[in-house]
């Protein structure tokens, strides 16, 4: 499954970056090397961050040491791929750059703990006269120090794609995955001019995922609802077990596998639905809802469980690849309390519990969410034409 693509314009060509995710099946020695690499990356990050803070307190200047500084005092760092350590330095530098640029949106870099941190490392591909340091084979991926790691590919890159870097990740359930980033030149798509008939407006819905301006709804499989009984059953078993026992560890593994299964179902639905919409419409209008703020205001459930934010991002890059536009309307636009027929704006917001409401000016009867989707579409087209 390709991930998000980043497009940079250069002359009349477009350089695209696409990520392919594959499942890894390392042997015992390779799995041990991965575990060492995860630990070394945490060690390097924490030591560089600690030295940066100490240097700043003493001199008032910002400086991050390189990983080479720590190899003499920690010889075990030489056992892993040096590229993984260099990438930790780059990530920490990037974390400070975005923090200094916008402290309100990006927090100060924190120390990493094994129980909280995501087990992963990144390595860049370098091409020498003898060949690249990382490349794919028929049934595996060749990595520095690890050799050829067996992998299962669901999709193969084109011959002209350039492998830029890989990220190896271990999930909480113990599975290994590799994210392979490719770069390739693609033909720049011709911009598509949307019309009223080829544009759709989408409104986020608590009960239907989204509602469109034509009354269409996307009712996703209730993956979380179906799995809640299983999750509750495992949680009850965990409460009765002795923490740290073999049965407890097995129940925790089943619990993590079930959550991973739910996340895969959600991701599958989001990619299929976003692809269907991107192919069917020339432009999509959505509202820039702040999901964190809306989740805090909710009494039951959370908007984060639906994955609508990921759905909006998938729509963006899939439309962009076809020369189409995702039009984002300001979150404070009164789409819900505006009559799409006559333009009357109500004094107060229409309650979520109220499915239908009647305009006091023109008498039009509106479905609350369909009316909001119509207003989102109208506002989006108005912004596009402005």
CSV table of C-alpha atoms in Angstrom, one decimal:
chain,number,residue,atom,x,y,z
A,1,UNK,CA,0.0,0.0,0.0
A,2,UNK,CA,1.6,3.3,-1.0
A,3,UNK,CA,1.8,5.9,1.7
A,4,UNK,CA,1.6,9.7,1.3
A,5,UNK,CA,3.4,11.2,-1.5
A,6,UNK,CA,5.3,14.4,-1.3
A,7,UNK,CA,5.5,16.3,-4.6
A,8,UNK,CA,8.1,18.9,-5.5
A,9,UNK,CA,7.9,20.9,-8.7
A,10,UNK,CA,11.0,21.2,-10.9
A,11,UNK,CA,10.5,22.7,-14.4
A,12,UNK,CA,7.7,20.8,-16.1
A,13,UNK,CA,8.3,17.5,-14.1
A,14,UNK,CA,7.1,16.4,-10.7
A,15,UNK,CA,9.3,14.5,-8.3
A,16,UNK,CA,7.2,12.2,-6.2
A,17,UNK,CA,8.0,10.2,-3.1
A,18,UNK,CA,6.0,7.1,-2.4
A,19,UNK,CA,6.3,4.6,0.5
A,20,UNK,CA,5.7,0.9,0.2
A,21,UNK,CA,5.1,-1.1,3.4
A,22,UNK,CA,6.3,-4.7,3.6
A,23,UNK,CA,6.2,-7.4,6.3
A,24,UNK,CA,9.6,-8.6,7.5
A,25,UNK,CA,10.5,-12.1,8.7
A,26,UNK,CA,14.0,-11.8,10.2
A,27,UNK,CA,15.8,-14.8,11.6
A,28,UNK,CA,17.0,-15.0,15.2
A,29,UNK,CA,20.3,-13.2,14.5
A,30,UNK,CA,18.7,-10.5,12.4
A,31,UNK,CA,15.9,-9.9,15.1
A,32,UNK,CA,18.6,-9.6,17.7
A,33,UNK,CA,20.4,-7.0,15.6
A,34,UNK,CA,17.2,-5.1,15.2
A,35,UNK,CA,16.6,-5.0,18.9
A,36,UNK,CA,20.2,-3.8,19.5
A,37,UNK,CA,19.6,-1.0,16.9
A,38,UNK,CA,16.4,0.1,18.6
A,39,UNK,CA,18.2,0.3,21.9
A,40,UNK,CA,21.2,2.1,20.4
A,41,UNK,CA,18.9,4.7,18.7
A,42,UNK,CA,17.3,5.4,22.1
A,43,UNK,CA,20.7,5.6,23.8
A,44,UNK,CA,22.0,8.1,21.2
A,45,UNK,CA,18.9,10.2,21.2
A,46,UNK,CA,18.9,10.5,25.0
A,47,UNK,CA,22.6,11.3,25.3
A,48,UNK,CA,22.6,13.9,22.5
A,49,UNK,CA,19.5,15.6,24.1
A,50,UNK,CA,21.1,15.6,27.5
A,51,UNK,CA,24.4,17.0,26.2
A,52,UNK,CA,22.5,19.6,24.2
A,53,UNK,CA,20.6,20.8,27.4
A,54,UNK,CA,23.8,20.8,29.4
A,55,UNK,CA,25.7,22.8,26.7
A,56,UNK,CA,22.8,25.3,26.5
A,57,UNK,CA,22.8,25.9,30.2
A,58,UNK,CA,26.6,26.4,30.3
A,59,UNK,CA,27.0,28.6,27.2
A,60,UNK,CA,23.6,29.7,26.1
A,61,UNK,CA,24.2,28.3,22.6
A,62,UNK,CA,22.4,25.5,20.8
A,63,UNK,CA,24.7,22.5,19.8
A,64,UNK,CA,24.0,18.8,19.3
A,65,UNK,CA,27.0,16.4,19.3
A,66,UNK,CA,27.3,13.8,16.5
A,67,UNK,CA,27.0,10.1,17.2
A,68,UNK,CA,30.7,9.6,16.7
A,69,UNK,CA,31.4,11.3,20.0
A,70,UNK,CA,29.8,8.4,22.0
A,71,UNK,CA,31.4,5.4,20.2
A,72,UNK,CA,34.5,5.3,22.4
A,73,UNK,CA,32.6,5.3,25.6
A,74,UNK,CA,29.9,3.0,24.3
A,75,UNK,CA,31.6,0.4,22.0
A,76,UNK,CA,28.3,-1.5,21.4
A,77,UNK,CA,27.3,1.4,19.1
A,78,UNK,CA,29.7,0.0,16.5
A,79,UNK,CA,27.7,-3.2,16.3
A,80,UNK,CA,24.8,-1.6,14.6
A,81,UNK,CA,24.3,0.3,11.3
A,82,UNK,CA,25.9,3.7,11.5
A,83,UNK,CA,23.2,5.2,9.3
A,84,UNK,CA,20.6,4.5,11.9
A,85,UNK,CA,22.5,6.5,14.5
A,86,UNK,CA,23.1,9.4,12.0
A,87,UNK,CA,19.4,9.5,11.3
A,88,UNK,CA,18.7,9.9,15.0
A,89,UNK,CA,20.9,13.0,15.0
A,90,UNK,CA,19.0,14.3,12.0
A,91,UNK,CA,15.6,13.7,13.6
A,92,UNK,CA,16.7,15.5,16.8
A,93,UNK,CA,18.0,18.4,14.8
A,94,UNK,CA,14.7,18.5,12.9
A,95,UNK,CA,12.7,18.4,16.2
A,96,UNK,CA,14.6,21.4,17.5
A,97,UNK,CA,14.1,23.3,14.2
A,98,UNK,CA,10.4,22.9,14.1
A,99,UNK,CA,10.2,23.7,17.9
A,100,UNK,CA,12.1,26.9,17.5
A,101,UNK,CA,10.1,27.8,14.4
A,102,UNK,CA,6.7,27.2,15.9
A,103,UNK,CA,6.7,26.4,19.7
A,104,UNK,CA,2.9,26.6,19.9
A,105,UNK,CA,2.4,23.7,17.5
A,106,UNK,CA,5.5,21.6,18.2
A,107,UNK,CA,6.7,20.6,21.7
A,108,UNK,CA,10.2,20.5,23.1
A,109,UNK,CA,12.0,17.2,22.3
A,110,UNK,CA,11.6,14.7,25.1
A,111,UNK,CA,13.7,11.8,26.3
A,112,UNK,CA,12.7,8.3,25.0
A,113,UNK,CA,11.7,5.5,27.3
A,114,UNK,CA,11.6,1.9,26.1
A,115,UNK,CA,8.1,1.2,27.3
A,116,UNK,CA,6.7,4.3,25.7
A,117,UNK,CA,8.8,4.7,22.6
A,118,UNK,CA,8.0,3.2,19.2
A,119,UNK,CA,10.7,0.7,18.3
A,120,UNK,CA,12.0,1.8,14.9
A,121,UNK,CA,15.1,3.0,13.1
A,122,UNK,CA,15.8,4.6,9.7
A,123,UNK,CA,18.7,4.1,7.3
A,124,UNK,CA,19.5,5.9,4.1
A,125,UNK,CA,20.5,4.2,0.9
A,126,UNK,CA,23.9,5.2,-0.6
A,127,UNK,CA,25.0,4.1,-4.1
A,128,UNK,CA,28.7,3.3,-4.5
A,129,UNK,CA,30.7,1.9,-7.4
A,130,UNK,CA,30.2,-1.6,-5.9
A,131,UNK,CA,26.5,-1.1,-5.7
A,132,UNK,CA,23.8,0.3,-3.3
A,133,UNK,CA,23.9,-0.3,0.4
A,134,UNK,CA,20.2,-1.1,0.5
A,135,UNK,CA,18.2,-2.9,-2.3
A,136,UNK,CA,15.3,-5.3,-2.7
A,137,UNK,CA,15.6,-8.9,-3.9
A,138,UNK,CA,12.9,-11.4,-5.1
A,139,UNK,CA,11.8,-12.3,-1.6
A,140,UNK,CA,13.8,-10.0,0.7
A,141,UNK,CA,15.5,-6.7,1.5
A,142,UNK,CA,19.3,-6.3,1.7
A,143,UNK,CA,20.3,-4.1,4.7
A,144,UNK,CA,23.6,-3.0,6.1
A,145,UNK,CA,25.0,-5.5,8.7
A,146,UNK,CA,21.7,-7.5,8.7
A,147,UNK,CA,22.2,-8.9,5.2
A,148,UNK,CA,19.1,-10.1,3.2
A,149,UNK,CA,16.0,-10.1,5.4
A,150,UNK,CA,13.1,-12.1,4.2
A,151,UNK,CA,10.1,-10.0,3.3
A,152,UNK,CA,6.7,-10.3,1.8
A,153,UNK,CA,5.9,-7.8,-0.9
A,154,UNK,CA,2.3,-7.1,-1.9
A,155,UNK,CA,3.4,-4.5,-4.5
A,156,UNK,CA,6.6,-4.0,-6.4
A,157,UNK,CA,8.2,-0.6,-7.4
A,158,UNK,CA,8.7,0.3,-11.0
A,159,UNK,CA,12.2,-0.2,-12.5
A,160,UNK,CA,13.0,3.5,-12.6
A,161,UNK,CA,12.1,4.2,-9.0
A,162,UNK,CA,15.1,5.1,-6.8
A,163,UNK,CA,15.2,3.7,-3.3
A,164,UNK,CA,16.0,6.6,-0.9
A,165,UNK,CA,15.7,5.1,2.6
A,166,UNK,CA,14.0,2.5,4.8
A,167,UNK,CA,12.4,2.5,8.2
A,168,UNK,CA,12.2,-0.7,10.2
A,169,UNK,CA,9.5,-0.9,12.8
A,170,UNK,CA,8.5,-3.4,15.4
A,171,UNK,CA,4.8,-3.4,16.5
A,172,UNK,CA,3.6,-4.0,20.0
A,173,UNK,CA,2.5,-7.4,18.9
A,174,UNK,CA,6.0,-8.4,17.9
A,175,UNK,CA,5.7,-8.1,14.1
A,176,UNK,CA,8.4,-6.4,12.0
A,177,UNK,CA,7.6,-4.1,9.1
A,178,UNK,CA,9.7,-2.1,6.7
A,179,UNK,CA,8.7,1.2,5.1
A,180,UNK,CA,10.6,1.7,1.8
A,181,UNK,CA,10.7,5.3,0.5
A,182,UNK,CA,11.1,5.6,-3.3
A,183,UNK,CA,11.7,8.7,-5.5
A,184,UNK,CA,10.7,8.9,-9.1
A,185,UNK,CA,9.9,11.5,-11.8
A,186,UNK,CA,6.2,11.5,-12.8
A,187,UNK,CA,4.4,13.4,-15.5
A,188,UNK,CA,2.9,16.6,-14.0
A,189,UNK,CA,-0.9,16.2,-14.1
A,190,UNK,CA,-2.9,18.8,-15.9
A,191,UNK,CA,-5.0,21.0,-13.5
A,192,UNK,CA,-8.6,20.0,-13.5
A,193,UNK,CA,-11.1,22.8,-13.4
A,194,UNK,CA,-14.0,21.8,-11.1
A,195,UNK,CA,-17.6,22.7,-11.9
A,196,UNK,CA,-20.7,22.7,-9.7
A,197,UNK,CA,-21.7,19.2,-11.0
A,198,UNK,CA,-18.2,17.7,-10.6
A,199,UNK,CA,-17.6,19.0,-7.0
A,200,UNK,CA,-18.7,17.3,-3.8
A,201,UNK,CA,-19.0,18.7,-0.3
A,202,UNK,CA,-18.3,16.4,2.7
A,203,UNK,CA,-19.4,16.9,6.3
A,204,UNK,CA,-18.0,14.8,9.1
A,205,UNK,CA,-20.7,12.7,10.8
A,206,UNK,CA,-20.5,11.0,14.1
A,207,UNK,CA,-22.9,8.3,13.0
A,208,UNK,CA,-22.1,8.0,9.2
A,209,UNK,CA,-18.4,8.9,9.0
A,210,UNK,CA,-19.3,11.5,6.5
A,211,UNK,CA,-22.4,12.9,4.7
A,212,UNK,CA,-22.2,14.4,1.2
A,213,UNK,CA,-24.1,17.3,-0.2
A,214,UNK,CA,-26.2,15.0,-2.4
A,215,UNK,CA,-27.3,13.0,0.7
A,216,UNK,CA,-24.8,10.2,0.3
A,217,UNK,CA,-23.4,8.6,3.4
A,218,UNK,CA,-20.4,6.3,4.1
A,219,UNK,CA,-21.2,3.8,6.8
A,220,UNK,CA,-17.9,2.0,7.5
A,221,UNK,CA,-17.8,-1.5,9.1
A,222,UNK,CA,-18.2,-1.1,12.8
A,223,UNK,CA,-14.8,-2.5,13.5
A,224,UNK,CA,-14.5,-1.1,17.0
A,225,UNK,CA,-18.1,-1.9,18.0
A,226,UNK,CA,-17.7,-5.5,16.8
A,227,UNK,CA,-14.4,-5.9,18.6
A,228,UNK,CA,-15.4,-4.2,21.9
A,229,UNK,CA,-16.9,-7.4,23.3
A,230,UNK,CA,-13.6,-9.3,22.6
A,231,UNK,CA,-11.6,-6.4,24.0
A,232,UNK,CA,-13.7,-6.3,27.2
A,233,UNK,CA,-13.4,-10.1,27.6
A,234,UNK,CA,-9.6,-9.9,27.3
A,235,UNK,CA,-9.5,-7.0,29.8
A,236,UNK,CA,-11.6,-8.9,32.3
A,237,UNK,CA,-9.2,-11.8,32.0
A,238,UNK,CA,-6.2,-9.5,32.5
A,239,UNK,CA,-7.7,-8.1,35.7
A,240,UNK,CA,-7.9,-11.7,37.2
A,241,UNK,CA,-4.4,-12.7,36.2
A,242,UNK,CA,-1.1,-12.2,37.9
A,243,UNK,CA,0.9,-9.5,36.3
A,244,UNK,CA,4.0,-10.9,34.5
A,245,UNK,CA,2.8,-14.5,34.3
A,246,UNK,CA,2.9,-16.4,31.1
A,247,UNK,CA,-0.9,-16.4,30.8
A,248,UNK,CA,-0.9,-12.6,31.4
A,249,UNK,CA,1.7,-12.1,28.7
A,250,UNK,CA,-0.3,-14.2,26.3
A,251,UNK,CA,-3.4,-12.2,27.0
A,252,UNK,CA,-1.6,-8.9,26.5
A,253,UNK,CA,-0.3,-10.3,23.1
A,254,UNK,CA,-3.9,-11.1,22.1
A,255,UNK,CA,-5.1,-7.7,23.2
A,256,UNK,CA,-2.4,-6.0,21.1
A,257,UNK,CA,-3.1,-8.2,18.1
A,258,UNK,CA,-6.8,-7.3,18.2
A,259,UNK,CA,-6.1,-3.6,18.4
A,260,UNK,CA,-3.7,-4.0,15.4
A,261,UNK,CA,-6.4,-5.8,13.5
A,262,UNK,CA,-8.9,-3.0,14.2
A,263,UNK,CA,-6.3,-0.4,13.0
A,264,UNK,CA,-5.7,-2.4,9.8
A,265,UNK,CA,-9.5,-2.6,9.1
A,266,UNK,CA,-9.8,1.2,9.6
A,267,UNK,CA,-6.9,1.9,7.3
A,268,UNK,CA,-8.2,-0.4,4.6
A,269,UNK,CA,-11.6,1.3,4.6
A,270,UNK,CA,-10.1,4.8,4.5
A,271,UNK,CA,-7.8,4.1,1.6
A,272,UNK,CA,-10.5,2.5,-0.5
A,273,UNK,CA,-13.1,5.2,0.2
A,274,UNK,CA,-10.7,8.0,-0.5
A,275,UNK,CA,-9.6,6.4,-3.7
A,276,UNK,CA,-13.3,6.0,-4.8
A,277,UNK,CA,-14.0,9.7,-4.2
A,278,UNK,CA,-10.8,10.9,-5.8
A,279,UNK,CA,-11.5,9.0,-9.0
A,280,UNK,CA,-15.2,10.1,-9.1
A,281,UNK,CA,-15.0,13.8,-8.5
A,282,UNK,CA,-12.9,16.7,-9.8
A,283,UNK,CA,-12.8,18.6,-6.4
A,284,UNK,CA,-13.7,17.8,-2.8
A,285,UNK,CA,-14.7,20.4,-0.3
A,286,UNK,CA,-14.2,19.7,3.4
A,287,UNK,CA,-14.2,21.8,6.6
A,288,UNK,CA,-11.0,22.2,8.7
A,289,UNK,CA,-12.4,20.7,11.8
A,290,UNK,CA,-10.2,20.7,14.9
A,291,UNK,CA,-10.7,17.0,16.0
A,292,UNK,CA,-8.9,17.4,19.3
A,293,UNK,CA,-11.2,20.2,20.4
A,294,UNK,CA,-14.3,18.4,19.2
A,295,UNK,CA,-13.3,15.2,21.0
A,296,UNK,CA,-12.9,17.1,24.3
A,297,UNK,CA,-16.5,18.4,23.9
A,298,UNK,CA,-17.9,15.0,23.3
A,299,UNK,CA,-19.3,12.9,26.2
A,300,UNK,CA,-19.3,9.5,24.5
A,301,UNK,CA,-16.6,8.2,22.2
A,302,UNK,CA,-13.9,10.0,20.3
A,303,UNK,CA,-13.5,11.4,16.8
A,304,UNK,CA,-10.0,10.0,16.7
A,305,UNK,CA,-11.4,6.5,16.5
A,306,UNK,CA,-13.0,7.1,13.2
A,307,UNK,CA,-9.8,8.1,11.4
A,308,UNK,CA,-11.5,11.1,9.5
A,309,UNK,CA,-8.3,13.1,9.8
A,310,UNK,CA,-6.3,10.4,8.0
A,311,UNK,CA,-9.2,10.1,5.5
A,312,UNK,CA,-8.9,13.9,4.7
A,313,UNK,CA,-5.1,13.6,4.3
A,314,UNK,CA,-5.4,10.6,2.0
A,315,UNK,CA,-7.9,12.5,-0.1
A,316,UNK,CA,-5.5,15.4,-0.4
A,317,UNK,CA,-2.6,13.5,-1.9
A,318,UNK,CA,-4.7,11.3,-4.1
A,319,UNK,CA,-6.5,14.3,-5.6
A,320,UNK,CA,-3.2,16.1,-6.0
A,321,UNK,CA,-1.7,13.3,-8.1
A,322,UNK,CA,-4.6,13.7,-10.6
A,323,UNK,CA,-4.4,17.5,-10.7
A,324,UNK,CA,-7.5,17.9,-8.6
A,325,UNK,CA,-8.1,20.1,-5.6
A,326,UNK,CA,-9.1,19.5,-2.0
A,327,UNK,CA,-10.7,22.7,-0.9
A,328,UNK,CA,-10.6,23.2,2.9
A,329,UNK,CA,-13.2,25.6,4.4
A,330,UNK,CA,-12.4,27.6,7.5
A,331,UNK,CA,-13.6,25.7,10.7
A,332,UNK,CA,-15.5,28.8,11.9
A,333,UNK,CA,-17.7,29.0,8.9
A,334,UNK,CA,-21.3,28.6,10.1
A,335,UNK,CA,-22.2,25.8,7.8
A,336,UNK,CA,-24.5,24.0,10.2
A,337,UNK,CA,-26.7,27.0,11.1
A,338,UNK,CA,-26.9,28.5,7.6
A,339,UNK,CA,-29.9,27.8,5.4
A,340,UNK,CA,-28.5,26.5,2.1
A,341,UNK,CA,-31.7,27.6,0.3
A,342,UNK,CA,-32.0,31.3,1.3
A,343,UNK,CA,-28.7,32.0,3.2
A,344,UNK,CA,-30.3,32.8,6.5
A,345,UNK,CA,-27.8,32.4,9.4
A,346,UNK,CA,-29.3,31.3,12.7
A,347,UNK,CA,-28.3,33.0,16.0
A,348,UNK,CA,-27.3,29.7,17.6
A,349,UNK,CA,-25.9,26.4,16.6
A,350,UNK,CA,-28.3,23.6,15.7
A,351,UNK,CA,-28.1,20.8,18.3
A,352,UNK,CA,-26.4,17.5,17.3
A,353,UNK,CA,-29.5,15.7,18.6
A,354,UNK,CA,-31.7,17.6,16.0
A,355,UNK,CA,-31.7,15.7,12.7
A,356,UNK,CA,-34.0,18.1,10.9
A,357,UNK,CA,-34.7,21.8,11.2
A,358,UNK,CA,-37.0,24.3,9.4
A,359,UNK,CA,-35.8,27.7,8.1
A,360,UNK,CA,-37.9,30.4,9.6
A,361,UNK,CA,-37.4,32.7,6.6
A,362,UNK,CA,-38.1,30.4,3.5
A,363,UNK,CA,-39.7,27.4,5.2
A,364,UNK,CA,-37.2,24.9,3.8
A,365,UNK,CA,-36.8,21.7,5.8
A,366,UNK,CA,-33.2,20.7,6.1
A,367,UNK,CA,-31.4,17.6,7.2
A,368,UNK,CA,-28.8,19.0,9.5
A,369,UNK,CA,-25.7,17.3,8.1
A,370,UNK,CA,-26.7,17.4,4.4
A,371,UNK,CA,-27.4,21.1,4.7
A,372,UNK,CA,-24.0,21.6,6.2
A,373,UNK,CA,-22.4,19.6,3.4
A,374,UNK,CA,-24.2,21.9,0.8
A,375,UNK,CA,-22.9,25.0,2.6
A,376,UNK,CA,-19.3,23.6,2.7
A,377,UNK,CA,-19.5,22.9,-1.1
A,378,UNK,CA,-20.8,26.4,-1.8
A,379,UNK,CA,-18.2,28.1,0.4
A,380,UNK,CA,-15.4,26.0,-1.2
A,381,UNK,CA,-16.4,26.8,-4.7
A,382,UNK,CA,-16.7,30.5,-3.8
A,383,UNK,CA,-13.2,30.5,-2.4
A,384,UNK,CA,-11.9,28.7,-5.5
A,385,UNK,CA,-13.4,31.3,-7.8
A,386,UNK,CA,-12.3,34.2,-5.7
